[in-house]
mmCIF file of C-alpha atoms in Angstrom:
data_model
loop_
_atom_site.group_PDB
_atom_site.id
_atom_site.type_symbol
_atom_site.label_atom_id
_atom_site.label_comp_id
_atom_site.label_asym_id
_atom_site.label_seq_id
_atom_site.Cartn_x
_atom_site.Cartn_y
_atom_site.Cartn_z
ATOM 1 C CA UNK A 1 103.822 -18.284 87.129
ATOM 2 C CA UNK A 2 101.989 -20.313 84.661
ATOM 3 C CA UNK A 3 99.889 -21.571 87.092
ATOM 4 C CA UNK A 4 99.116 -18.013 88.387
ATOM 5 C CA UNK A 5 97.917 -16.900 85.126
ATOM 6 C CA UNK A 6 95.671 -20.220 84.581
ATOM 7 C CA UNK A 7 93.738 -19.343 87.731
ATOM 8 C CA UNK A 8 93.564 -15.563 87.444
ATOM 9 C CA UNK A 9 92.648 -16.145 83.691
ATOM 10 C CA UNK A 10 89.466 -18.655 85.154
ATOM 11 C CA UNK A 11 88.908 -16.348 87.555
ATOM 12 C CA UNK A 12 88.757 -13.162 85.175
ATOM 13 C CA UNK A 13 86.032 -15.377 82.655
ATOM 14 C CA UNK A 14 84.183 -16.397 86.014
ATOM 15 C CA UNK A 15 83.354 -12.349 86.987
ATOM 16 C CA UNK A 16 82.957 -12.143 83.119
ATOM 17 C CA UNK A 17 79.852 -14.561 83.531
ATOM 18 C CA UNK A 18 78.969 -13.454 86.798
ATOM 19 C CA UNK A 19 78.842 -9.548 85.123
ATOM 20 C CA UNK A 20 76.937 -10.389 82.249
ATOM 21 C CA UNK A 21 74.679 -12.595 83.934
ATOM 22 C CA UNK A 22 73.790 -9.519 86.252
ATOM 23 C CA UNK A 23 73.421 -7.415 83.188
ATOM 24 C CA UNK A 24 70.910 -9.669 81.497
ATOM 25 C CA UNK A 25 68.952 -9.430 84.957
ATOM 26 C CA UNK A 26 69.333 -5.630 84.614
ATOM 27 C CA UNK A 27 68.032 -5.612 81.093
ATOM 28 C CA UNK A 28 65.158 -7.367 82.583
ATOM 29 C CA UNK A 29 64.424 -5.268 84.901
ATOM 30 C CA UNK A 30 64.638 -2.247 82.784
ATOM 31 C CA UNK A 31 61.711 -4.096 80.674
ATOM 32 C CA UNK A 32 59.729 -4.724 83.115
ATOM 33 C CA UNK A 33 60.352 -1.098 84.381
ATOM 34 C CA UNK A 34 59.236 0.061 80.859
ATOM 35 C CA UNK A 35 56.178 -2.223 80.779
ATOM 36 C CA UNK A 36 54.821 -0.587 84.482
ATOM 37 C CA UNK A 37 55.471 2.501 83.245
ATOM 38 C CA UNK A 38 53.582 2.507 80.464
ATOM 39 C CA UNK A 39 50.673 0.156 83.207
ATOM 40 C CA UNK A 40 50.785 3.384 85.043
ATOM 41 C CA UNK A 41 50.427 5.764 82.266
ATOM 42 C CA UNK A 42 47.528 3.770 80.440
ATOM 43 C CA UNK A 43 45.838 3.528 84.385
ATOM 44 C CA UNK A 44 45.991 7.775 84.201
ATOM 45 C CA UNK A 45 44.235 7.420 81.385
ATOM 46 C CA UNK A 46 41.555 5.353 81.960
ATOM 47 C CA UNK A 47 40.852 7.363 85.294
ATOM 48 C CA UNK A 48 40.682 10.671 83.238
ATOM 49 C CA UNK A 49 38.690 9.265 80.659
ATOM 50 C CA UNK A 50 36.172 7.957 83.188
ATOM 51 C CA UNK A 51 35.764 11.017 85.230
ATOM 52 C CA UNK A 52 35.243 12.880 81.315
ATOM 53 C CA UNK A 53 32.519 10.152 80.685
ATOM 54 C CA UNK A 54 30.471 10.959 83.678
ATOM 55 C CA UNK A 55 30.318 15.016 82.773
ATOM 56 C CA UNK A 56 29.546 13.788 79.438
ATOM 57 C CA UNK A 57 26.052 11.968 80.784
ATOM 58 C CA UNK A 58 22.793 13.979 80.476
ATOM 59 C CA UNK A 59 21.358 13.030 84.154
ATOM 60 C CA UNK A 60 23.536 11.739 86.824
ATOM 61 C CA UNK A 61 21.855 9.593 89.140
ATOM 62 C CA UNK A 62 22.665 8.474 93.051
ATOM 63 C CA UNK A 63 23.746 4.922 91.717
ATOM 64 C CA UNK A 64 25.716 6.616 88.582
ATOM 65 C CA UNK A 65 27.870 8.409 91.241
ATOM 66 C CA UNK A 66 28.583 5.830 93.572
ATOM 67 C CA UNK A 67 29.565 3.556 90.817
ATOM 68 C CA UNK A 68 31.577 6.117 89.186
ATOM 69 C CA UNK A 69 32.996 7.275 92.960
ATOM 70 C CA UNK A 70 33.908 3.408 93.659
ATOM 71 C CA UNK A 71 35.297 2.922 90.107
ATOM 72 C CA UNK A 72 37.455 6.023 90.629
ATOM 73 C CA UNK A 73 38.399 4.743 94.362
ATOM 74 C CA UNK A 74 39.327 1.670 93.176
ATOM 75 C CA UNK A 75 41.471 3.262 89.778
ATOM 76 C CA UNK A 76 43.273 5.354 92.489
ATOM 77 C CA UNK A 77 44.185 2.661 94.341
ATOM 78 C CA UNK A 78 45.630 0.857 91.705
ATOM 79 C CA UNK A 79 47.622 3.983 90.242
ATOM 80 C CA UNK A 80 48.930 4.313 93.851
ATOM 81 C CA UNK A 81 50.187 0.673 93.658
ATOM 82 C CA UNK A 82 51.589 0.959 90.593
ATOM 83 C CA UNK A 83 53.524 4.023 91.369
ATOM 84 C CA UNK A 84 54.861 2.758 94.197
ATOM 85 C CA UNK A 85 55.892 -0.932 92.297
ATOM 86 C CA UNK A 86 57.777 1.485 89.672
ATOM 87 C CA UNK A 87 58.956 3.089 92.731
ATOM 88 C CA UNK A 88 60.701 -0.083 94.171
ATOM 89 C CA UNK A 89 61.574 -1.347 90.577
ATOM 90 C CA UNK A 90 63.575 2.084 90.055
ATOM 91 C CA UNK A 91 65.608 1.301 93.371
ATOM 92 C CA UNK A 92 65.978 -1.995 92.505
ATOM 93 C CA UNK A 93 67.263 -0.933 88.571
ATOM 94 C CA UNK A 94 69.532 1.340 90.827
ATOM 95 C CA UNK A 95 70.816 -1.289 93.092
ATOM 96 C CA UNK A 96 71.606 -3.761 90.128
ATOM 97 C CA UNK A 97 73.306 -0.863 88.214
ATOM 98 C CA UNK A 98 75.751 -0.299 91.179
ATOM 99 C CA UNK A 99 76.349 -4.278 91.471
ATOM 100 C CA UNK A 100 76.880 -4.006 87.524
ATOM 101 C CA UNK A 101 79.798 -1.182 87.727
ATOM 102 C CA UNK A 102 81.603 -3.486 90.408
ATOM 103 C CA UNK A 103 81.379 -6.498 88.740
ATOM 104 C CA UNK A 104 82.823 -4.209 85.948
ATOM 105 C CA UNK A 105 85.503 -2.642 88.036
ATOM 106 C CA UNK A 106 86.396 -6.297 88.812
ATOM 107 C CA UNK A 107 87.100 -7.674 85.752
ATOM 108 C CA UNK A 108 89.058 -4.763 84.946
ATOM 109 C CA UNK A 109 91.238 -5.002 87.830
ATOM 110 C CA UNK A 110 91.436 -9.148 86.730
ATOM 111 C CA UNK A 111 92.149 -8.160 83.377
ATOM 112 C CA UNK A 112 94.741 -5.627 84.634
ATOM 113 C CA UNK A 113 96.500 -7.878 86.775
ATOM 114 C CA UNK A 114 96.168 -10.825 83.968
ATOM 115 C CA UNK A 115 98.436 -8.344 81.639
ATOM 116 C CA UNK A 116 100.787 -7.372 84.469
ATOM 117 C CA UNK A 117 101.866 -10.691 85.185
ATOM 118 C CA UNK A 118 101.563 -11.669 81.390
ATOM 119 C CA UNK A 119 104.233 -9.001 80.492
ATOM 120 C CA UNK A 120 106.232 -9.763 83.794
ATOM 121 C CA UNK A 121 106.593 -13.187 82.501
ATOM 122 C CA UNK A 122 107.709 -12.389 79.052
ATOM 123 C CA UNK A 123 110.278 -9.582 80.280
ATOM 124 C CA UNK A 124 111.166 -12.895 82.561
ATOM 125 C CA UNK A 125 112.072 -15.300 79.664
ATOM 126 C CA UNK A 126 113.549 -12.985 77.691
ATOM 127 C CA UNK A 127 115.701 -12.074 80.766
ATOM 128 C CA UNK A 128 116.459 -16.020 80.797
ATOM 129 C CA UNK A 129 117.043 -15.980 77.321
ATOM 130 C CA UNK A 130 119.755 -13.284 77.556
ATOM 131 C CA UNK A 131 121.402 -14.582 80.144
ATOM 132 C CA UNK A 132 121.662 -18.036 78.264
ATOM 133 C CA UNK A 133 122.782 -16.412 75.094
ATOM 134 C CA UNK A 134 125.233 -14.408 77.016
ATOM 135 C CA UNK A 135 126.324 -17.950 78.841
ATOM 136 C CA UNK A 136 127.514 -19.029 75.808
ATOM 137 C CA UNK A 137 128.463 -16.515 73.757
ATOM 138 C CA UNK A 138 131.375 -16.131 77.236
ATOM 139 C CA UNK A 139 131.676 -20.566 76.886
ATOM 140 C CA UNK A 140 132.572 -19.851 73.094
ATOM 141 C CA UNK A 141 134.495 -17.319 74.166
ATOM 142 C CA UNK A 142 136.548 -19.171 76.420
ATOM 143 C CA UNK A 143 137.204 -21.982 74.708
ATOM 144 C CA UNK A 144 138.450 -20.026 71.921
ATOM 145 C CA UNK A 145 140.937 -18.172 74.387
ATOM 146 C CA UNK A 146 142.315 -21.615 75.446
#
């Protein structure tokens, strides 16, 4: 039984590691989640500020507006591809959150088990321990009826 409890107990601080490891990824993620978010919003900005700028110009010329078109081509592609990074980083987050809970789960269960078969052991030797005090408590016993 000892042995059982050895390798369940490794086994238990193995998932342990394994868990937290994955929840130091998650935390990672989550950052970098925060930092495109904040990418994306700054992006918004900068594409309403430049369309502002241009109303905001006395005379707009043929070369103003295709500069200004290509610059806001060009911001709208990049708020596209940053929606849609945020987009897979957000099912990703997900994904690692699910992995997270059963990891979780599994230690629990470990840790469950682990005290099970702690307190089975202990009921065990003091089961033994009974029986031994009752063994000669009936030796005394019988030597004294002799």
């Amino acid at each position: 039984m000892d042995g059982k409890l050895k390798a369940v107990g490794k086994l238990q601080q193995l998932e342990e590691k394994r868990r937290d490891r994955i929840g130091q990824q998650l935390d990672v993620m989550r950052q970098r989640h925060a930092y495109l978010s904040a990418q994306l919003s700054q992006l918004s900005a900068l594409k309403a500020h430049a369309g502002q700028s241009a109303l905001l110009r006395p005379s707009l010329n043929s070369a103003t507006l295709m500069n200004l078109n290509s610059v806001d081509q060009m911001l709208q592609k990049m708020l596209r591809h940053q929606e849609q990074e945020q987009a897979v980083m957000q099912a990703e987050c997900a994904s690692m959150q699910k992995v997270l809970a059963g990891k979780h789960a599994r230690v629990q269960g470990l840790e469950n088990v682990l005290e099970r078969w702690r307190k089975k052991q202990s009921y065990e030797k003091a089961k033994k321990e009974q029986r031994l005090i009752e063994d000669i408590i009936n030796s005394r016993f019988k030597r004294k009826a002799i």
